[in-house]
Coordinates of C-alpha atoms in Angstrom, one line a residue:
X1 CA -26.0 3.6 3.2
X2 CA -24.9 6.7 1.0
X3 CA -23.4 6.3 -2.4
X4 CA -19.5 7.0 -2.5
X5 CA -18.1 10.0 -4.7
X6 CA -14.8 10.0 -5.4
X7 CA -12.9 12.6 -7.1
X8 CA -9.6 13.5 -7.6
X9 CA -8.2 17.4 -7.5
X10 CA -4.7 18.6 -7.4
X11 CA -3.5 14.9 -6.5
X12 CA -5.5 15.0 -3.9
X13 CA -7.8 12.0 -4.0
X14 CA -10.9 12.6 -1.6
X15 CA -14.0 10.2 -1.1
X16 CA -17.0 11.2 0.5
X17 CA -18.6 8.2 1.9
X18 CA -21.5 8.4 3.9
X19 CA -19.8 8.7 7.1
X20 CA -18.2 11.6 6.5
X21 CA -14.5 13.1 4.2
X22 CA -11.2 10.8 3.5
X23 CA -8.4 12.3 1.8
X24 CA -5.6 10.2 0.5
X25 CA -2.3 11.7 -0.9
X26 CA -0.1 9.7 -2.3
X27 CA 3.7 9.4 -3.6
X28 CA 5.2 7.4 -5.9
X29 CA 8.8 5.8 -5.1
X30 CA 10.4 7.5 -8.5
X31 CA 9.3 11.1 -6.6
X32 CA 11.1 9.6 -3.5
X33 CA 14.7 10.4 -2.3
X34 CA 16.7 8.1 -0.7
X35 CA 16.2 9.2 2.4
X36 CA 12.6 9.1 2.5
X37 CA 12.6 5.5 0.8
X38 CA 15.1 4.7 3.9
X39 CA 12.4 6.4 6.7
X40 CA 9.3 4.0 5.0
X41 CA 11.2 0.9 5.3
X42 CA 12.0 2.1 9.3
X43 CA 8.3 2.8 9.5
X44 CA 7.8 -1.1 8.5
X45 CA 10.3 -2.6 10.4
X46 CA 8.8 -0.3 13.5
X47 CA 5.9 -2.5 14.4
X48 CA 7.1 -5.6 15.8
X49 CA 6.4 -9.0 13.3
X50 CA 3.9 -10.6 16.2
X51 CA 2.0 -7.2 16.2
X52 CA 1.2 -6.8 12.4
X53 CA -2.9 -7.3 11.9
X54 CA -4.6 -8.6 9.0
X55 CA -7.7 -6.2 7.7
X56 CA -11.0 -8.5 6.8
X57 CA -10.2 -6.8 3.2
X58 CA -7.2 -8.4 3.2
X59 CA -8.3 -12.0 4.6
X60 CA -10.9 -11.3 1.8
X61 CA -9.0 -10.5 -1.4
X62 CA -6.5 -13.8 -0.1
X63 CA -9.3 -15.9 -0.7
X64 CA -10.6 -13.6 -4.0
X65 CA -8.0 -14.3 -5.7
X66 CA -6.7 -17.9 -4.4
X67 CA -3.5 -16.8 -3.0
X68 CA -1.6 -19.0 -1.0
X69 CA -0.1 -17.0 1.7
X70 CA -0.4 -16.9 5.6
X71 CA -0.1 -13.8 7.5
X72 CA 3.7 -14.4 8.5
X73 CA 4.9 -14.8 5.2
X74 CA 3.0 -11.8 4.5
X75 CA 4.4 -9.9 7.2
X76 CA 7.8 -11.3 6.3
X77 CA 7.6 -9.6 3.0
X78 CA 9.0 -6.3 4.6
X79 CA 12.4 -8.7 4.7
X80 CA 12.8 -8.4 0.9
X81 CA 10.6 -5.8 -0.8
X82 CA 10.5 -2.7 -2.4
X83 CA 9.1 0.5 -2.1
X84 CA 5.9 1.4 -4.4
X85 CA 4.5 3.9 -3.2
X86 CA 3.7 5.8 0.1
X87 CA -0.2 7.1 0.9
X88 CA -1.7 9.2 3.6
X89 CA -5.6 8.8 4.4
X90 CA -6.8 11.5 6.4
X91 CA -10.9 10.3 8.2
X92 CA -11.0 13.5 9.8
X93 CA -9.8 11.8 13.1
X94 CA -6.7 11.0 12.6
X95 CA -4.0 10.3 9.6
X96 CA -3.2 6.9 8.9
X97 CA 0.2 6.4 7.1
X98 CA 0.3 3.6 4.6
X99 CA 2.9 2.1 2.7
X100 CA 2.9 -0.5 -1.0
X101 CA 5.5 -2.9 -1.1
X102 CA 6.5 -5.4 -3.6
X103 CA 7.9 -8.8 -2.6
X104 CA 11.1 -9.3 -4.5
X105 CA 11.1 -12.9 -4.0
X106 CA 8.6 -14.8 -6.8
X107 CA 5.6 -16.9 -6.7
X108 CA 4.6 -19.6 -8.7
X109 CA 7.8 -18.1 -10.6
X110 CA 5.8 -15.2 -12.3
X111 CA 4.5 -13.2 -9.6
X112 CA 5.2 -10.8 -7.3
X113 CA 3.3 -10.4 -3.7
X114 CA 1.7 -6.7 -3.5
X115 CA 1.2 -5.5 0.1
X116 CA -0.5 -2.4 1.6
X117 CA 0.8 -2.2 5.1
X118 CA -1.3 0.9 7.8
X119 CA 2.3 1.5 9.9
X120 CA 0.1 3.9 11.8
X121 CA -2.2 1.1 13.0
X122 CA -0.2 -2.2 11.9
X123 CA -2.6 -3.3 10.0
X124 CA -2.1 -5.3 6.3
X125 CA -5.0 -3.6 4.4
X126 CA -4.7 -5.2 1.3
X127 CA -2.9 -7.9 -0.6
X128 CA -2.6 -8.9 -5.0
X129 CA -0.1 -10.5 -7.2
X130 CA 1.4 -8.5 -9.8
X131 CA 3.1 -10.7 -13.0
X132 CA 6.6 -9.4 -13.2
X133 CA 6.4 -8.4 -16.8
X134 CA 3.6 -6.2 -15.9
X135 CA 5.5 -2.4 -16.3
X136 CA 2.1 -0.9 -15.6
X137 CA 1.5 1.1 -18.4
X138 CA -1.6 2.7 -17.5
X139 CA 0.1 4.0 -14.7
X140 CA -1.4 7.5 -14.0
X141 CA 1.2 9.8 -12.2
X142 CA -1.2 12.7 -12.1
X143 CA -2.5 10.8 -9.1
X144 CA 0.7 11.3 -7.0
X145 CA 2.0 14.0 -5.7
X146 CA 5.9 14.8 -5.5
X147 CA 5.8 17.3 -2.8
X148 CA 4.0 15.3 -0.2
X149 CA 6.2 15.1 2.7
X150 CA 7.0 11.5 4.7
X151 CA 5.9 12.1 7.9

């Protein structure tokens, strides 16, 4: 197995894994219009609740880092979330478009469910809780890019 090298050039993030090239772009709600925050949460509510698959990263990272959550209420978080940010990742096959919601409603009172949802493939990539006074302030906008269009 090859070593991964990532790099990051004119917001475009690439990683060249062994397999082969995969480019993500990415777009941060605050770039996003209304309309285009309106078209990601169509894209969620597009694949049917039954339909949504859980990745093995994300079964993983449930049991990481001990969150109590099954993959319906998971799912349901597309019910009451907002927008965080939108990413394309491009294998060289094909573009999968993925979109980062935050549950609005809280757990254990303090923290907010973080979901990674592939509309392309309905898959739940990843999951985390975020504490809700976390304003991440190590934020680094220099990784999205404002132009990148919604597809």
């Amino acid at each position: 197995i090859g070593g991964i090298n990532m790099k990051n050039t004119n917001n475009i993030r690439t990683s060249n894994i062994a397999t082969g090239l995969k480019v993500e772009k990415r777009k941060h709600y605050s770039q996003m219009n209304a309309s285009e925050i309106k078209s990601l949460y169509t894209k969620l509510l597009s694949v049917t609740t039954k339909n949504w698959r859980m990745s093995y990263h994300a079964e993983e990272r449930l049991v990481q880092k001990r969150i109590d959550a099954s993959r319906s209420r998971i799912v349901d978080v597309i019910n009451h979330c907002e927008i965080i940010e939108y990413k394309t990742v491009d294998n060289g096959r094909y573009t999968c478009e993925r979109v980062i919601v935050r549950d609005t409603t809280l757990i254990n009172k303090n923290y907010n469910l973080n979901v990674v949802f592939d509309v392309t493939r309905g898959v739940v990539i990843s999951v985390w809780l975020n504490h809700i006074k976390d304003r991440h302030s190590t934020l680094d906008m220099l990784i999205y890019d404002r132009e990148l269009q919604i597809l």
